[in-house]
Amino acid sequence: MMMHEAFTRGVFLSLEGLDGSGKTTLLSHVRRWIEELGYPVRVIREPGGTPLGERIRELLLDPGLAPMDPWSEVCLYVASQVQQAREVVMPCLKQGVWVLADRFRDATVAYQGWGRGLGAERVKDLQDLVLGSLFPHLTLLLDCDVAVAWNRVARRPGFRDRLEQETRHFMEKVRQGYLELARNHPQRFVVIDAAQPLLEVLQNVTAALERARPRLVSGDASEI
Ligand SMILES: Nc1ncnc2c1ncn2[C@@H]1O[C@H](COP(=O)(O)OP(=O)(O)OP(=O)(O)O)[C@@H](O)[C@H]1O
Ligand SMILES: [Mg+2]
């Protein structure tokens, strides 16, 4: 099956942004919005979501395997994405189930393409090869200052690191990569200011979803 040939009825949404930008926090809000429209929804995360994907996630997070070659890293991320696309995303969309992703393919372009410096185009080429034109119909990019995102991560239990200069530089590149993606795909991306208090972020996310709703539910979504 070529993924882009499959007829889809469900809608595919993704949340993207730096670690600590608020993706997981907003997930339940977006989920509720979809459910209130009356659609079934499946929430996914990357990497993970399938037996193979969860094993890949363990490999990627295992400090014993570091440092991993950045291309090995990309291949593992993309392997998880393609597995989840075939096992979960495409079957759900075909059945009219909406899919809500806590990160999908854009994160690999931002983190590995920009952050690790492999090149956004090369990472996208690899993804195109295996994922075809399977993109979310709408991507909410939670954008904020690196320091803001980092301070939120630092409050987590068990957090031990401090924001080294190198890490900050890496995160800056990732942020710029995300913003560049949004500029290149203005139809698909909505950039949300994630530095605001949660209530305001929630309101802006709802407003963005409401603006996109006619397009998403009309069946035009799959043409983007
Ligand atoms: N707008 C906000 N204002 C203040 N705190 C926030 C806001 N959004 C999220 N937080 C808090 O910041 C922390 C990180 O948020 P969250 O876990 O949702 O980020 P994330 O994008 O999922 O990060 P990761 O990529 O590491 O999983 C949480 O403790 C959350 O409660
Ligand atoms: Mg999260």
Short mmCIF file of C-alpha atoms and ligand atoms in Angstrom, two decimals:
data_model
loop_
_atom_site.label_atom_id
_atom_site.label_comp_id
_atom_site.label_asym_id
_atom_site.label_seq_id
_atom_site.Cartn_x
_atom_site.Cartn_y
_atom_site.Cartn_z
CA MET A 1 0.00 0.00 0.00
CA MET A 2 1.29 3.43 -0.91
CA MET A 3 0.15 5.54 1.96
CA HIS A 4 -0.79 8.56 -0.03
CA GLU A 5 -3.10 6.50 -2.23
CA ALA A 6 -5.27 5.43 0.62
CA PHE A 7 -8.60 7.19 0.85
CA THR A 8 -8.95 8.77 4.25
CA ARG A 9 -12.05 9.85 6.13
CA GLY A 10 -10.67 10.61 9.56
CA VAL A 11 -8.65 13.70 10.35
CA PHE A 12 -5.05 13.68 11.50
CA LEU A 13 -3.92 16.33 13.96
CA SER A 14 -0.52 16.75 15.57
CA LEU A 15 0.98 18.78 18.40
CA GLU A 16 4.58 19.84 17.99
CA GLY A 17 7.05 21.93 19.95
CA LEU A 18 10.10 21.82 22.18
CA ASP A 19 10.31 19.64 25.28
CA GLY A 20 8.29 21.48 27.90
CA SER A 21 6.28 23.55 25.41
CA GLY A 22 3.04 21.96 26.67
CA LYS A 23 2.13 19.30 24.09
CA THR A 24 1.10 16.60 26.51
CA THR A 25 -0.73 19.12 28.69
CA LEU A 26 -2.83 20.28 25.73
CA LEU A 27 -3.50 16.84 24.38
CA SER A 28 -6.52 16.14 26.56
CA HIS A 29 -7.97 19.53 25.69
CA VAL A 30 -7.74 18.88 21.96
CA ARG A 31 -9.05 15.38 22.51
CA ARG A 32 -12.12 16.74 24.28
CA TRP A 33 -12.71 19.24 21.48
CA ILE A 34 -12.74 16.40 18.92
CA GLU A 35 -15.01 14.24 21.08
CA GLU A 36 -17.44 17.11 21.52
CA LEU A 37 -17.70 17.34 17.73
CA GLY A 38 -18.83 13.73 17.90
CA TYR A 39 -15.84 11.96 16.36
CA PRO A 40 -13.95 9.01 17.77
CA VAL A 41 -10.30 9.81 18.41
CA ARG A 42 -7.12 7.84 18.87
CA VAL A 43 -4.22 9.50 20.68
CA ILE A 44 -0.71 8.47 19.67
CA ARG A 45 2.83 9.45 20.57
CA GLU A 46 6.10 9.24 18.74
CA PRO A 47 8.27 7.34 19.06
CA GLY A 48 6.10 4.46 20.24
CA GLY A 49 2.53 3.34 19.79
CA THR A 50 3.19 -0.13 18.41
CA PRO A 51 5.09 -3.08 19.89
CA LEU A 52 8.01 -2.31 17.57
CA GLY A 53 7.72 1.43 18.18
CA GLU A 54 7.83 1.01 21.96
CA ARG A 55 10.97 -1.13 21.64
CA ILE A 56 12.49 1.54 19.40
CA ARG A 57 11.58 4.15 22.01
CA GLU A 58 13.52 2.17 24.63
CA LEU A 59 16.54 2.03 22.33
CA LEU A 60 16.42 5.76 21.66
CA LEU A 61 16.17 6.59 25.37
CA ASP A 62 18.83 4.11 26.53
CA PRO A 63 21.87 6.09 27.73
CA GLY A 64 23.94 2.94 27.37
CA LEU A 65 23.61 3.22 23.59
CA ALA A 66 24.79 6.84 23.43
CA PRO A 67 26.30 8.45 21.54
CA MET A 68 24.19 7.22 18.67
CA ASP A 69 25.09 8.21 15.15
CA PRO A 70 22.56 10.89 14.16
CA TRP A 71 21.60 8.95 11.05
CA SER A 72 21.01 5.78 13.08
CA GLU A 73 18.84 7.93 15.31
CA VAL A 74 16.85 9.27 12.34
CA CYS A 75 16.36 5.77 10.95
CA LEU A 76 15.01 4.57 14.28
CA TYR A 77 12.59 7.50 14.59
CA VAL A 78 11.37 7.03 11.04
CA ALA A 79 11.05 3.27 11.54
CA SER A 80 8.75 3.94 14.49
CA GLN A 81 6.76 6.44 12.42
CA VAL A 82 6.24 4.11 9.48
CA GLN A 83 5.21 1.25 11.74
CA GLN A 84 2.71 3.43 13.54
CA ALA A 85 1.48 4.88 10.24
CA ARG A 86 0.67 1.43 8.90
CA GLU A 87 -0.58 -0.20 12.08
CA VAL A 88 -2.48 2.71 13.59
CA VAL A 89 -2.77 5.97 11.67
CA MET A 90 -3.92 4.74 8.27
CA PRO A 91 -6.38 2.13 9.60
CA CYS A 92 -7.90 4.73 11.96
CA LEU A 93 -8.23 7.38 9.26
CA LYS A 94 -9.83 4.86 6.90
CA GLN A 95 -12.43 4.02 9.52
CA GLY A 96 -13.21 7.67 10.19
CA VAL A 97 -11.37 7.77 13.49
CA TRP A 98 -9.47 10.99 14.13
CA VAL A 99 -5.83 10.65 15.08
CA LEU A 100 -4.23 13.05 17.54
CA ALA A 101 -0.45 12.82 17.70
CA ASP A 102 1.88 14.00 20.46
CA ARG A 103 4.62 14.64 17.86
CA PHE A 104 4.93 13.06 14.45
CA ARG A 105 7.24 13.43 11.47
CA ASP A 106 7.92 17.18 11.84
CA ALA A 107 9.76 16.58 15.11
CA THR A 108 12.38 14.50 13.28
CA VAL A 109 12.96 17.30 10.75
CA ALA A 110 13.28 19.84 13.57
CA TYR A 111 15.40 17.79 16.00
CA GLN A 112 17.58 15.74 13.67
CA GLY A 113 17.42 17.83 10.50
CA TRP A 114 17.95 21.18 12.22
CA GLY A 115 19.11 20.40 15.75
CA ARG A 116 21.65 17.74 14.80
CA GLY A 117 22.38 19.50 11.54
CA LEU A 118 21.62 16.62 9.18
CA GLY A 119 19.61 18.92 6.94
CA ALA A 120 15.86 19.33 6.85
CA GLU A 121 15.61 18.32 3.21
CA ARG A 122 17.51 15.09 3.65
CA VAL A 123 15.43 14.03 6.62
CA LYS A 124 12.26 14.90 4.73
CA ASP A 125 13.47 12.93 1.68
CA LEU A 126 13.94 9.86 3.84
CA GLN A 127 10.49 10.29 5.38
CA ASP A 128 8.92 10.83 1.97
CA LEU A 129 10.43 7.57 0.80
CA VAL A 130 8.72 5.52 3.49
CA LEU A 131 5.79 7.65 4.67
CA GLY A 132 4.77 9.08 1.32
CA SER A 133 2.54 12.08 1.68
CA LEU A 134 1.11 11.06 5.01
CA PHE A 135 1.12 14.38 6.87
CA PRO A 136 -1.18 15.62 9.60
CA HIS A 137 -3.99 17.74 8.20
CA LEU A 138 -3.39 20.29 10.92
CA THR A 139 -0.33 20.81 13.10
CA LEU A 140 -0.40 23.01 16.17
CA LEU A 141 3.11 24.26 16.85
CA LEU A 142 3.52 25.31 20.48
CA ASP A 143 6.25 27.88 20.20
CA CYS A 144 8.07 29.55 23.06
CA ASP A 145 11.45 30.67 24.17
CA VAL A 146 13.91 27.87 24.82
CA ALA A 147 14.42 29.11 28.39
CA VAL A 148 10.68 29.08 29.09
CA ALA A 149 10.31 25.51 27.86
CA TRP A 150 13.42 24.42 29.71
CA ASN A 151 12.31 25.91 33.03
CA ARG A 152 9.13 23.88 32.80
CA VAL A 153 11.04 20.67 32.10
CA ALA A 154 13.38 21.45 35.00
CA ARG A 155 10.47 21.36 37.45
CA ARG A 156 9.82 17.70 36.72
CA PRO A 157 10.66 15.19 39.45
CA GLY A 158 13.94 13.47 38.82
CA PHE A 159 15.29 16.19 36.59
CA ARG A 160 19.01 16.61 37.19
CA ASP A 161 20.53 18.45 34.27
CA ARG A 162 21.02 22.15 33.80
CA LEU A 163 20.68 23.94 30.53
CA GLU A 164 24.21 23.81 29.22
CA GLN A 165 25.23 26.22 26.52
CA GLU A 166 25.41 23.36 24.06
CA THR A 167 21.93 22.13 24.86
CA ARG A 168 20.56 25.65 24.63
CA HIS A 169 22.15 26.07 21.22
CA PHE A 170 20.68 22.74 20.10
CA MET A 171 17.21 23.71 21.30
CA GLU A 172 17.46 27.09 19.57
CA LYS A 173 18.15 25.33 16.30
CA VAL A 174 15.23 22.98 16.86
CA ARG A 175 12.96 25.94 17.54
CA GLN A 176 14.11 27.69 14.37
CA GLY A 177 13.56 24.46 12.44
CA TYR A 178 9.99 24.23 13.68
CA LEU A 179 9.32 27.86 12.78
CA GLU A 180 10.78 27.33 9.32
CA LEU A 181 8.52 24.31 8.81
CA ALA A 182 5.55 26.45 9.82
CA ARG A 183 6.58 29.18 7.38
CA ASN A 184 6.95 26.64 4.58
CA HIS A 185 3.57 25.02 5.25
CA PRO A 186 1.25 27.83 6.27
CA GLN A 187 -1.83 25.83 5.25
CA ARG A 188 -1.07 23.04 7.64
CA PHE A 189 0.61 24.79 10.59
CA VAL A 190 -0.80 27.08 13.21
CA VAL A 191 1.81 28.63 15.50
CA ILE A 192 0.58 29.09 19.06
CA ASP A 193 2.39 31.30 21.56
CA ALA A 194 3.06 28.72 24.26
CA ALA A 195 4.80 31.09 26.66
CA GLN A 196 1.47 32.50 27.81
CA PRO A 197 -0.39 31.27 30.88
CA LEU A 198 -2.06 27.93 30.28
CA LEU A 199 -5.57 29.37 30.16
CA GLU A 200 -4.63 31.69 27.32
CA VAL A 201 -2.84 28.95 25.44
CA LEU A 202 -5.97 26.81 25.77
CA GLN A 203 -8.12 29.63 24.40
CA ASN A 204 -5.80 30.17 21.45
CA VAL A 205 -5.72 26.47 20.69
CA THR A 206 -9.52 26.33 20.75
CA ALA A 207 -9.71 29.37 18.47
CA ALA A 208 -7.26 27.77 16.03
CA LEU A 209 -9.26 24.52 16.02
CA GLU A 210 -12.51 26.41 15.46
CA ARG A 211 -11.00 28.31 12.54
CA ALA A 212 -9.78 25.07 10.98
CA ARG A 213 -12.99 23.16 11.70
CA PRO A 214 -14.88 23.86 8.46
CA ARG A 215 -11.93 22.64 6.41
CA LEU A 216 -11.25 19.63 8.63
CA VAL A 217 -14.80 18.30 8.71
CA SER A 218 -15.69 19.09 5.10
CA GLY A 219 -13.55 16.30 3.70
CA ASP A 220 -11.14 18.79 2.11
CA ALA A 221 -8.59 17.98 4.74
CA SER A 222 -7.10 15.08 2.83
CA GLU A 223 -6.27 17.28 -0.14
CA ILE A 224 -3.70 19.29 1.75
N1 LIG B 1 1.23 27.59 29.33
C1 LIG B 1 1.82 27.04 30.39
N2 LIG B 1 2.18 27.80 31.44
C2 LIG B 1 2.82 27.27 32.49
N3 LIG B 1 3.13 25.97 32.62
C3 LIG B 1 2.81 25.16 31.62
C4 LIG B 1 2.13 25.64 30.45
N4 LIG B 1 1.96 24.61 29.60
C5 LIG B 1 2.47 23.53 30.20
N5 LIG B 1 2.98 23.84 31.42
C6 LIG B 1 3.67 22.94 32.36
O1 LIG B 1 4.95 22.70 31.81
C7 LIG B 1 5.35 21.36 32.01
C8 LIG B 1 5.69 20.72 30.65
O2 LIG B 1 4.50 20.58 29.89
P1 LIG B 1 4.27 19.27 29.00
O3 LIG B 1 4.72 18.05 29.73
O4 LIG B 1 2.87 19.32 28.52
O5 LIG B 1 5.28 19.56 27.80
P2 LIG B 1 5.63 18.66 26.55
O6 LIG B 1 5.62 19.57 25.38
O7 LIG B 1 4.72 17.49 26.51
O8 LIG B 1 7.12 18.22 26.87
P3 LIG B 1 7.92 16.89 26.37
O9 LIG B 1 8.23 17.11 24.91
O10 LIG B 1 9.16 16.88 27.20
O11 LIG B 1 7.01 15.71 26.61
C9 LIG B 1 4.22 20.68 32.74
O12 LIG B 1 4.54 20.66 34.11
C10 LIG B 1 3.03 21.57 32.48
O13 LIG B 1 2.10 21.55 33.55
MG MG B 2 5.10 15.42 26.53
#
